[in-house]
Amino acid sequence: MRRLSAILLAALAAAAPLGAQNITFTTWHTPAQVDYETDRLQTRFPSLVRIVNLGNSLQGRPIRAIKISDNPALDEPSEADVVFVALHHAREWISTETALFIAEQILLKYSTDAQVQADVKAAQIWIIPVMNPDGYAYTATVDRGWRKNRRNNGGGTWGVDLNRNWGFQWGLIDGASDKPSEEEYYGTGPFSEPETRVIRDFLNSRKARLEAFVSYHSYSEKWLRPWNYVLNDPPFDPTLASLYERSRDAIAAVHGHVYGPTLNYTASGDALDWVWQEHRIAAFTPELRPLNFGLGGFEPPVTEIIPTGQENTPAALALIHDAADTEVWIKDHPADTGAEPSAVWSGGGWTHAFWLSPDIWTDPAAPLVEGSTVDLHVRVRNASGGLLAGVTVEAYWTDPSISTEFPGPGSVLIGTHTLAVGAAGAEVILPWTVPSGTNAAGDRHWCVGVVIKHARDMPLTTQATRSSNVAFHNFWTVEAPAGGEMMMKVTATNFLDVDAELKVVLGELPAGWRARLPDLHTLAPDTTYGEPGEEDDRLALERKGRLVQATGTLLRPGERVMVPVWVTPPAGAPPGTTADLHIHGGLVPLVAGERPVLGNGFTYRIVVRNP
Amino acid sequence: MKRSIPILCLLAACQRAELPGPAPLALEPGPALVAVQVHDAQEALLLVQALGGTEPRLAGGGRLYFDEGLAERLRGLGFPPEQVDAGEVRSAVVRAYGTEAQVRASGARLLRREPKYLLVEGTLNELGALQASGVALAQPGAREPRPLEVRVTMPAEADVQQVNVIGVDIYQSEPTATGWMLTGGAYEWHIDAMVAAGYGVERISTVSWE
């Protein structure tokens, strides 16, 4: 008996270290093994990992996230959220393996890599290894090649393609299917499936600090960026393109596999497009190994698992670092500390006038003279504590618009400059010839935006409030007679890819000054960037407006409206008296659920002129 | 061995599938439906939200199909409902024991050519017409329908999107010495459409659930 006990003890002692062993990536993990290894990550790294059940699949299986953070049991809303999702498609097992691999690598590096440790402390990383657990179970037991979830569609067909069920551009049939028997069947409605709803609701719950989203698929070795519903139309290419190039470089640096640029066919209603449209953040879809069907297709040799994980880890870490840390930054407003978001919309407008960056100014100062060349000054701040070489400053000008972003569709590059930035920061001077003539609103009001990039700190969005790497400054001065009413025009363009409602709120003026707006609901768009709206489109827009009880101006994608603002200085105000009028603008997309506000504002410095 | 798809198609079209003598399949149209037109996915989502989360039964062609009982609520929300024949919009996959000509005449689509039957998909009305023409129908197998794996060759990269529009589940595409090639999952009617478009199609797996 004593001998048996000794054997048992020895066996237990031998078994104990198993709990601390790294995950073995030399075989495919069954669904039960994925759950086991996921649980074991929490056991192995209890101070860094919590397993969170985000919701359940159609058949009731949990959709689990590995949350990695320095305080995983706490929700830390000030920290950036980065989300990695795998296995939309059941047969793409290597995506689950890669997600597990990356999760473990982050945790292992935490104790040896100071940068990873700092990033984990500054971010909340969510890794969802199996988004489609019903399909995964089916591939493990019945049909290895199954793609969809396991919805009983009736009529003898099963499954909805979860990556055609997201709610942006859902329902197109060139890149999805309305036929339940088909592999790309889009379902009975956008977000008809619990699996997509679970991930959508989770992303929306993190929206305040959601910075990056990666959806792993296989196969063909590509790194895809939006859009997927159309060919060759990436929005705001410079921001996503920079990240995309860096990610591909990071992958290629590991084993020499150069992930290709784009698909040459469309896919509508996918996660990537929805995330970009809804959250305007970095969103990518890697198509993992193997390269082609001949190398194994959805069932590559198990020896591909580790190199796939290895080559994708640096790209994932770089995105986490972008989201987590501020190396270089620029102030959006005087009180800006670099934290994101730097301003938020409340009922009375934006909490800060973030369109007046104190780190962007001209010499000579405003008012600007059209056609003149001024020195554009940009202050670059460095929070890294050391010298940062290779910092790039890009400056753009554009017509001012409530929908300004940098770079945006109308941005014109003023210039770029690359420099080393010390701990005290640096100042960059770029020559800028102020555009001649009037802008789209018929006046002389320009907006300058700056984007700061460093290989270790890239902007993840074009929105100034959401990125400490992006800021802008409106340059504008007007004169008005004392006691007389003058009209100014505010331009707003719907740069979103969905219909939107324009809201405009006027800031407070000193005593005696008055300002007023028209009834926004009565304003009609005066210009479109694309094709003029069809009558049916306009009716649909108005119907959507009624569904959300919109009170602002309704704009289709690309449409522009001029909003008149009337200002009256007090009668008897001496010449030279000034007042600043902040005009807060927001575009609110006509979408279901909570509607985020995007946009910015103008500040008019009004000078009372001589009678 | 690479096979000539057009010849196979022709042979299959002339061959009458073997009749097993199954019990007639009852094609139930289900509850009555009404249809509303929606402009895009956002409007569909807003409508579902306004309906308190009630999801449509079916969707397609820019229309959402709801239970008839929701007609007045839909009208009140600004979406005039249209009565539809449920047999025109509900579809099913069945095993058909007839000829391809009979399937084509009914308007149903051919999914798979199996040795003993044809696997077809059609609206309930199309399948009813097929049944009325004397073709026996039976429930599909538990693992049906599943596409075939195919390799498709085409002259140019732009053709990849054309194959996508046909409805093929594209796995991956790559250039070749003479053009482009892709692998993917396709049903027989996709294959027929690709062949008709001049693309070369080779079946690379012929897994059958029969």
mmCIF file of C-alpha atoms in Angstrom, chain A residues 426-606:
data_model
loop_
_atom_site.group_PDB
_atom_site.id
_atom_site.type_symbol
_atom_site.label_atom_id
_atom_site.label_comp_id
_atom_site.label_asym_id
_atom_site.label_seq_id
_atom_site.Cartn_x
_atom_site.Cartn_y
_atom_site.Cartn_z
ATOM 1 C CA ALA A 426 10.564 68.743 -31.246
ATOM 2 C CA GLU A 427 9.152 71.347 -33.562
ATOM 3 C CA VAL A 428 8.789 70.915 -37.295
ATOM 4 C CA ILE A 429 8.362 73.788 -39.734
ATOM 5 C CA LEU A 430 6.862 73.155 -43.149
ATOM 6 C CA PRO A 431 6.230 75.811 -45.788
ATOM 7 C CA TRP A 432 2.597 76.106 -46.771
ATOM 8 C CA THR A 433 1.178 78.226 -49.527
ATOM 9 C CA VAL A 434 -2.303 79.141 -48.409
ATOM 10 C CA PRO A 435 -4.706 78.130 -51.165
ATOM 11 C CA SER A 436 -6.005 80.904 -53.368
ATOM 12 C CA GLY A 437 -9.673 81.362 -53.949
ATOM 13 C CA THR A 438 -12.544 80.235 -51.891
ATOM 14 C CA ASN A 439 -13.254 76.857 -50.456
ATOM 15 C CA ALA A 440 -16.311 74.710 -51.014
ATOM 16 C CA ALA A 441 -18.344 76.975 -48.749
ATOM 17 C CA GLY A 442 -17.388 80.009 -50.790
ATOM 18 C CA ASP A 443 -15.183 81.532 -48.108
ATOM 19 C CA ARG A 444 -11.586 81.532 -46.951
ATOM 20 C CA HIS A 445 -11.512 79.065 -44.146
ATOM 21 C CA TRP A 446 -8.921 76.324 -44.112
ATOM 22 C CA CYS A 447 -8.163 73.429 -41.886
ATOM 23 C CA VAL A 448 -4.724 71.906 -41.355
ATOM 24 C CA GLY A 449 -4.335 68.369 -40.063
ATOM 25 C CA VAL A 450 -1.226 66.581 -38.897
ATOM 26 C CA VAL A 451 -0.529 62.852 -38.672
ATOM 27 C CA ILE A 452 2.527 61.665 -36.748
ATOM 28 C CA LYS A 453 3.890 58.200 -37.357
ATOM 29 C CA HIS A 454 6.618 56.083 -35.903
ATOM 30 C CA ALA A 455 7.274 52.429 -36.574
ATOM 31 C CA ARG A 456 6.390 51.717 -32.939
ATOM 32 C CA ASP A 457 3.468 54.101 -32.768
ATOM 33 C CA MET A 458 1.146 54.316 -35.735
ATOM 34 C CA PRO A 459 -2.266 55.966 -35.904
ATOM 35 C CA LEU A 460 -5.025 53.369 -35.862
ATOM 36 C CA THR A 461 -7.774 55.697 -37.020
ATOM 37 C CA THR A 462 -8.293 58.933 -38.937
ATOM 38 C CA GLN A 463 -10.262 60.486 -36.061
ATOM 39 C CA ALA A 464 -8.356 63.092 -34.044
ATOM 40 C CA THR A 465 -10.262 62.347 -30.835
ATOM 41 C CA ARG A 466 -9.465 58.657 -31.117
ATOM 42 C CA SER A 467 -5.763 58.921 -31.955
ATOM 43 C CA SER A 468 -3.058 60.861 -30.173
ATOM 44 C CA ASN A 469 -1.154 60.760 -33.481
ATOM 45 C CA VAL A 470 -3.720 62.918 -35.278
ATOM 46 C CA ALA A 471 -4.628 66.554 -34.632
ATOM 47 C CA PHE A 472 -5.865 69.539 -36.567
ATOM 48 C CA HIS A 473 -6.431 73.243 -36.397
ATOM 49 C CA ASN A 474 -9.005 75.461 -38.048
ATOM 50 C CA PHE A 475 -7.767 78.821 -39.264
ATOM 51 C CA TRP A 476 -10.475 81.392 -39.547
ATOM 52 C CA THR A 477 -11.177 85.006 -38.622
ATOM 53 C CA VAL A 478 -14.206 87.071 -39.591
ATOM 54 C CA GLU A 479 -15.251 90.634 -39.023
ATOM 55 C CA ALA A 480 -18.762 91.727 -38.142
ATOM 56 C CA PRO A 481 -20.385 95.110 -37.599
ATOM 57 C CA ALA A 482 -21.533 96.012 -34.116
ATOM 58 C CA GLY A 483 -25.258 95.377 -33.783
ATOM 59 C CA GLY A 484 -25.525 93.920 -37.262
ATOM 60 C CA GLU A 485 -26.267 90.318 -38.095
ATOM 61 C CA MET A 486 -23.836 88.471 -40.268
ATOM 62 C CA MET A 487 -24.123 85.004 -41.730
ATOM 63 C CA MET A 488 -21.404 82.384 -41.789
ATOM 64 C CA LYS A 489 -21.609 79.025 -43.435
ATOM 65 C CA VAL A 490 -20.603 75.738 -41.920
ATOM 66 C CA THR A 491 -19.918 72.862 -44.256
ATOM 67 C CA ALA A 492 -20.729 69.295 -43.395
ATOM 68 C CA THR A 493 -20.050 66.286 -45.549
ATOM 69 C CA ASN A 494 -21.204 62.778 -44.794
ATOM 70 C CA PHE A 495 -17.899 60.988 -45.137
ATOM 71 C CA LEU A 496 -19.366 57.834 -43.620
ATOM 72 C CA ASP A 497 -20.399 54.949 -45.792
ATOM 73 C CA VAL A 498 -23.885 54.865 -44.363
ATOM 74 C CA ASP A 499 -26.688 57.406 -44.180
ATOM 75 C CA ALA A 500 -26.253 59.842 -41.322
ATOM 76 C CA GLU A 501 -27.905 62.618 -39.374
ATOM 77 C CA LEU A 502 -26.086 65.918 -38.920
ATOM 78 C CA LYS A 503 -26.282 67.571 -35.535
ATOM 79 C CA VAL A 504 -24.998 71.103 -34.917
ATOM 80 C CA VAL A 505 -24.808 72.801 -31.538
ATOM 81 C CA LEU A 506 -23.663 76.387 -30.934
ATOM 82 C CA GLY A 507 -21.350 77.163 -28.038
ATOM 83 C CA GLU A 508 -21.935 79.982 -25.603
ATOM 84 C CA LEU A 509 -21.074 83.590 -26.492
ATOM 85 C CA PRO A 510 -20.225 86.488 -24.192
ATOM 86 C CA ALA A 511 -23.105 88.536 -22.807
ATOM 87 C CA GLY A 512 -24.792 90.632 -25.451
ATOM 88 C CA TRP A 513 -23.758 88.470 -28.374
ATOM 89 C CA ARG A 514 -26.358 86.386 -30.187
ATOM 90 C CA ALA A 515 -26.122 83.451 -32.596
ATOM 91 C CA ARG A 516 -28.771 81.280 -34.200
ATOM 92 C CA LEU A 517 -29.155 78.265 -36.468
ATOM 93 C CA PRO A 518 -31.914 77.275 -38.878
ATOM 94 C CA ASP A 519 -34.099 74.257 -38.245
ATOM 95 C CA LEU A 520 -31.638 71.588 -39.329
ATOM 96 C CA HIS A 521 -34.412 69.213 -40.304
ATOM 97 C CA THR A 522 -35.414 71.568 -43.110
ATOM 98 C CA LEU A 523 -31.976 71.734 -44.733
ATOM 99 C CA ALA A 524 -31.419 69.775 -47.891
ATOM 100 C CA PRO A 525 -28.016 68.678 -49.172
ATOM 101 C CA ASP A 526 -26.707 70.893 -51.924
ATOM 102 C CA THR A 527 -23.915 68.747 -53.296
ATOM 103 C CA THR A 528 -23.029 65.151 -53.672
ATOM 104 C CA TYR A 529 -19.604 63.762 -54.305
ATOM 105 C CA GLY A 530 -21.021 60.759 -56.064
ATOM 106 C CA GLU A 531 -24.080 60.217 -58.166
ATOM 107 C CA PRO A 532 -27.128 62.300 -57.291
ATOM 108 C CA GLY A 533 -29.494 60.455 -55.024
ATOM 109 C CA GLU A 534 -32.227 58.458 -56.627
ATOM 110 C CA GLU A 535 -35.732 59.251 -55.521
ATOM 111 C CA ASP A 536 -36.050 55.854 -53.840
ATOM 112 C CA ASP A 537 -32.846 56.491 -51.918
ATOM 113 C CA ARG A 538 -34.199 59.786 -50.600
ATOM 114 C CA LEU A 539 -37.460 58.146 -49.510
ATOM 115 C CA ALA A 540 -35.533 55.387 -47.762
ATOM 116 C CA LEU A 541 -33.379 58.004 -46.046
ATOM 117 C CA GLU A 542 -36.404 59.830 -44.725
ATOM 118 C CA ARG A 543 -37.965 56.573 -43.587
ATOM 119 C CA LYS A 544 -34.808 55.703 -41.692
ATOM 120 C CA GLY A 545 -34.827 59.158 -40.130
ATOM 121 C CA ARG A 546 -38.341 58.529 -38.854
ATOM 122 C CA LEU A 547 -37.339 55.154 -37.410
ATOM 123 C CA VAL A 548 -34.665 56.829 -35.269
ATOM 124 C CA GLN A 549 -36.672 60.035 -34.710
ATOM 125 C CA ALA A 550 -33.927 62.134 -36.229
ATOM 126 C CA THR A 551 -34.131 65.898 -35.839
ATOM 127 C CA GLY A 552 -31.020 66.880 -37.770
ATOM 128 C CA THR A 553 -30.220 67.114 -41.458
ATOM 129 C CA LEU A 554 -30.262 63.738 -43.200
ATOM 130 C CA LEU A 555 -27.340 63.037 -45.486
ATOM 131 C CA ARG A 556 -26.548 60.137 -47.752
ATOM 132 C CA PRO A 557 -22.921 59.016 -48.109
ATOM 133 C CA GLY A 558 -20.968 61.711 -49.912
ATOM 134 C CA GLU A 559 -23.604 64.402 -49.577
ATOM 135 C CA ARG A 560 -22.697 67.880 -48.357
ATOM 136 C CA VAL A 561 -24.778 70.586 -46.781
ATOM 137 C CA MET A 562 -24.048 74.230 -45.969
ATOM 138 C CA VAL A 563 -25.427 75.207 -42.588
ATOM 139 C CA PRO A 564 -25.922 78.968 -42.154
ATOM 140 C CA VAL A 565 -25.067 80.433 -38.768
ATOM 141 C CA TRP A 566 -26.159 83.989 -37.985
ATOM 142 C CA VAL A 567 -24.169 86.007 -35.442
ATOM 143 C CA THR A 568 -24.979 89.449 -34.038
ATOM 144 C CA PRO A 569 -22.395 91.324 -31.960
ATOM 145 C CA PRO A 570 -23.828 93.616 -29.289
ATOM 146 C CA ALA A 571 -24.843 97.064 -30.472
ATOM 147 C CA GLY A 572 -22.277 99.583 -29.394
ATOM 148 C CA ALA A 573 -19.472 97.072 -29.066
ATOM 149 C CA PRO A 574 -16.221 98.963 -29.753
ATOM 150 C CA PRO A 575 -14.234 97.977 -32.837
ATOM 151 C CA GLY A 576 -11.712 95.256 -32.115
ATOM 152 C CA THR A 577 -13.947 93.499 -29.614
ATOM 153 C CA THR A 578 -13.666 89.778 -30.163
ATOM 154 C CA ALA A 579 -15.664 86.700 -29.326
ATOM 155 C CA ASP A 580 -15.038 83.067 -30.108
ATOM 156 C CA LEU A 581 -18.009 81.058 -31.299
ATOM 157 C CA HIS A 582 -17.578 77.316 -31.075
ATOM 158 C CA ILE A 583 -19.795 75.402 -33.458
ATOM 159 C CA HIS A 584 -19.971 71.742 -32.538
ATOM 160 C CA GLY A 585 -20.837 69.313 -35.280
ATOM 161 C CA GLY A 586 -21.506 65.622 -35.284
ATOM 162 C CA LEU A 587 -22.497 63.015 -37.819
ATOM 163 C CA VAL A 588 -24.677 60.344 -36.302
ATOM 164 C CA PRO A 589 -25.035 57.270 -38.513
ATOM 165 C CA LEU A 590 -28.542 55.964 -39.103
ATOM 166 C CA VAL A 591 -27.841 52.554 -37.661
ATOM 167 C CA ALA A 592 -29.539 50.332 -35.134
ATOM 168 C CA GLY A 593 -28.493 50.348 -31.500
ATOM 169 C CA GLU A 594 -26.456 53.054 -29.863
ATOM 170 C CA ARG A 595 -25.435 55.577 -32.490
ATOM 171 C CA PRO A 596 -21.883 56.887 -32.167
ATOM 172 C CA VAL A 597 -21.196 60.528 -32.977
ATOM 173 C CA LEU A 598 -18.305 61.356 -35.284
ATOM 174 C CA GLY A 599 -17.252 64.789 -36.386
ATOM 175 C CA ASN A 600 -15.677 67.933 -35.073
ATOM 176 C CA GLY A 601 -16.349 71.629 -34.960
ATOM 177 C CA PHE A 602 -15.350 75.095 -36.017
ATOM 178 C CA THR A 603 -14.335 78.061 -33.972
ATOM 179 C CA TYR A 604 -14.983 81.475 -35.450
ATOM 180 C CA ARG A 605 -13.074 84.381 -33.962
ATOM 181 C CA ILE A 606 -15.395 87.271 -34.639
#
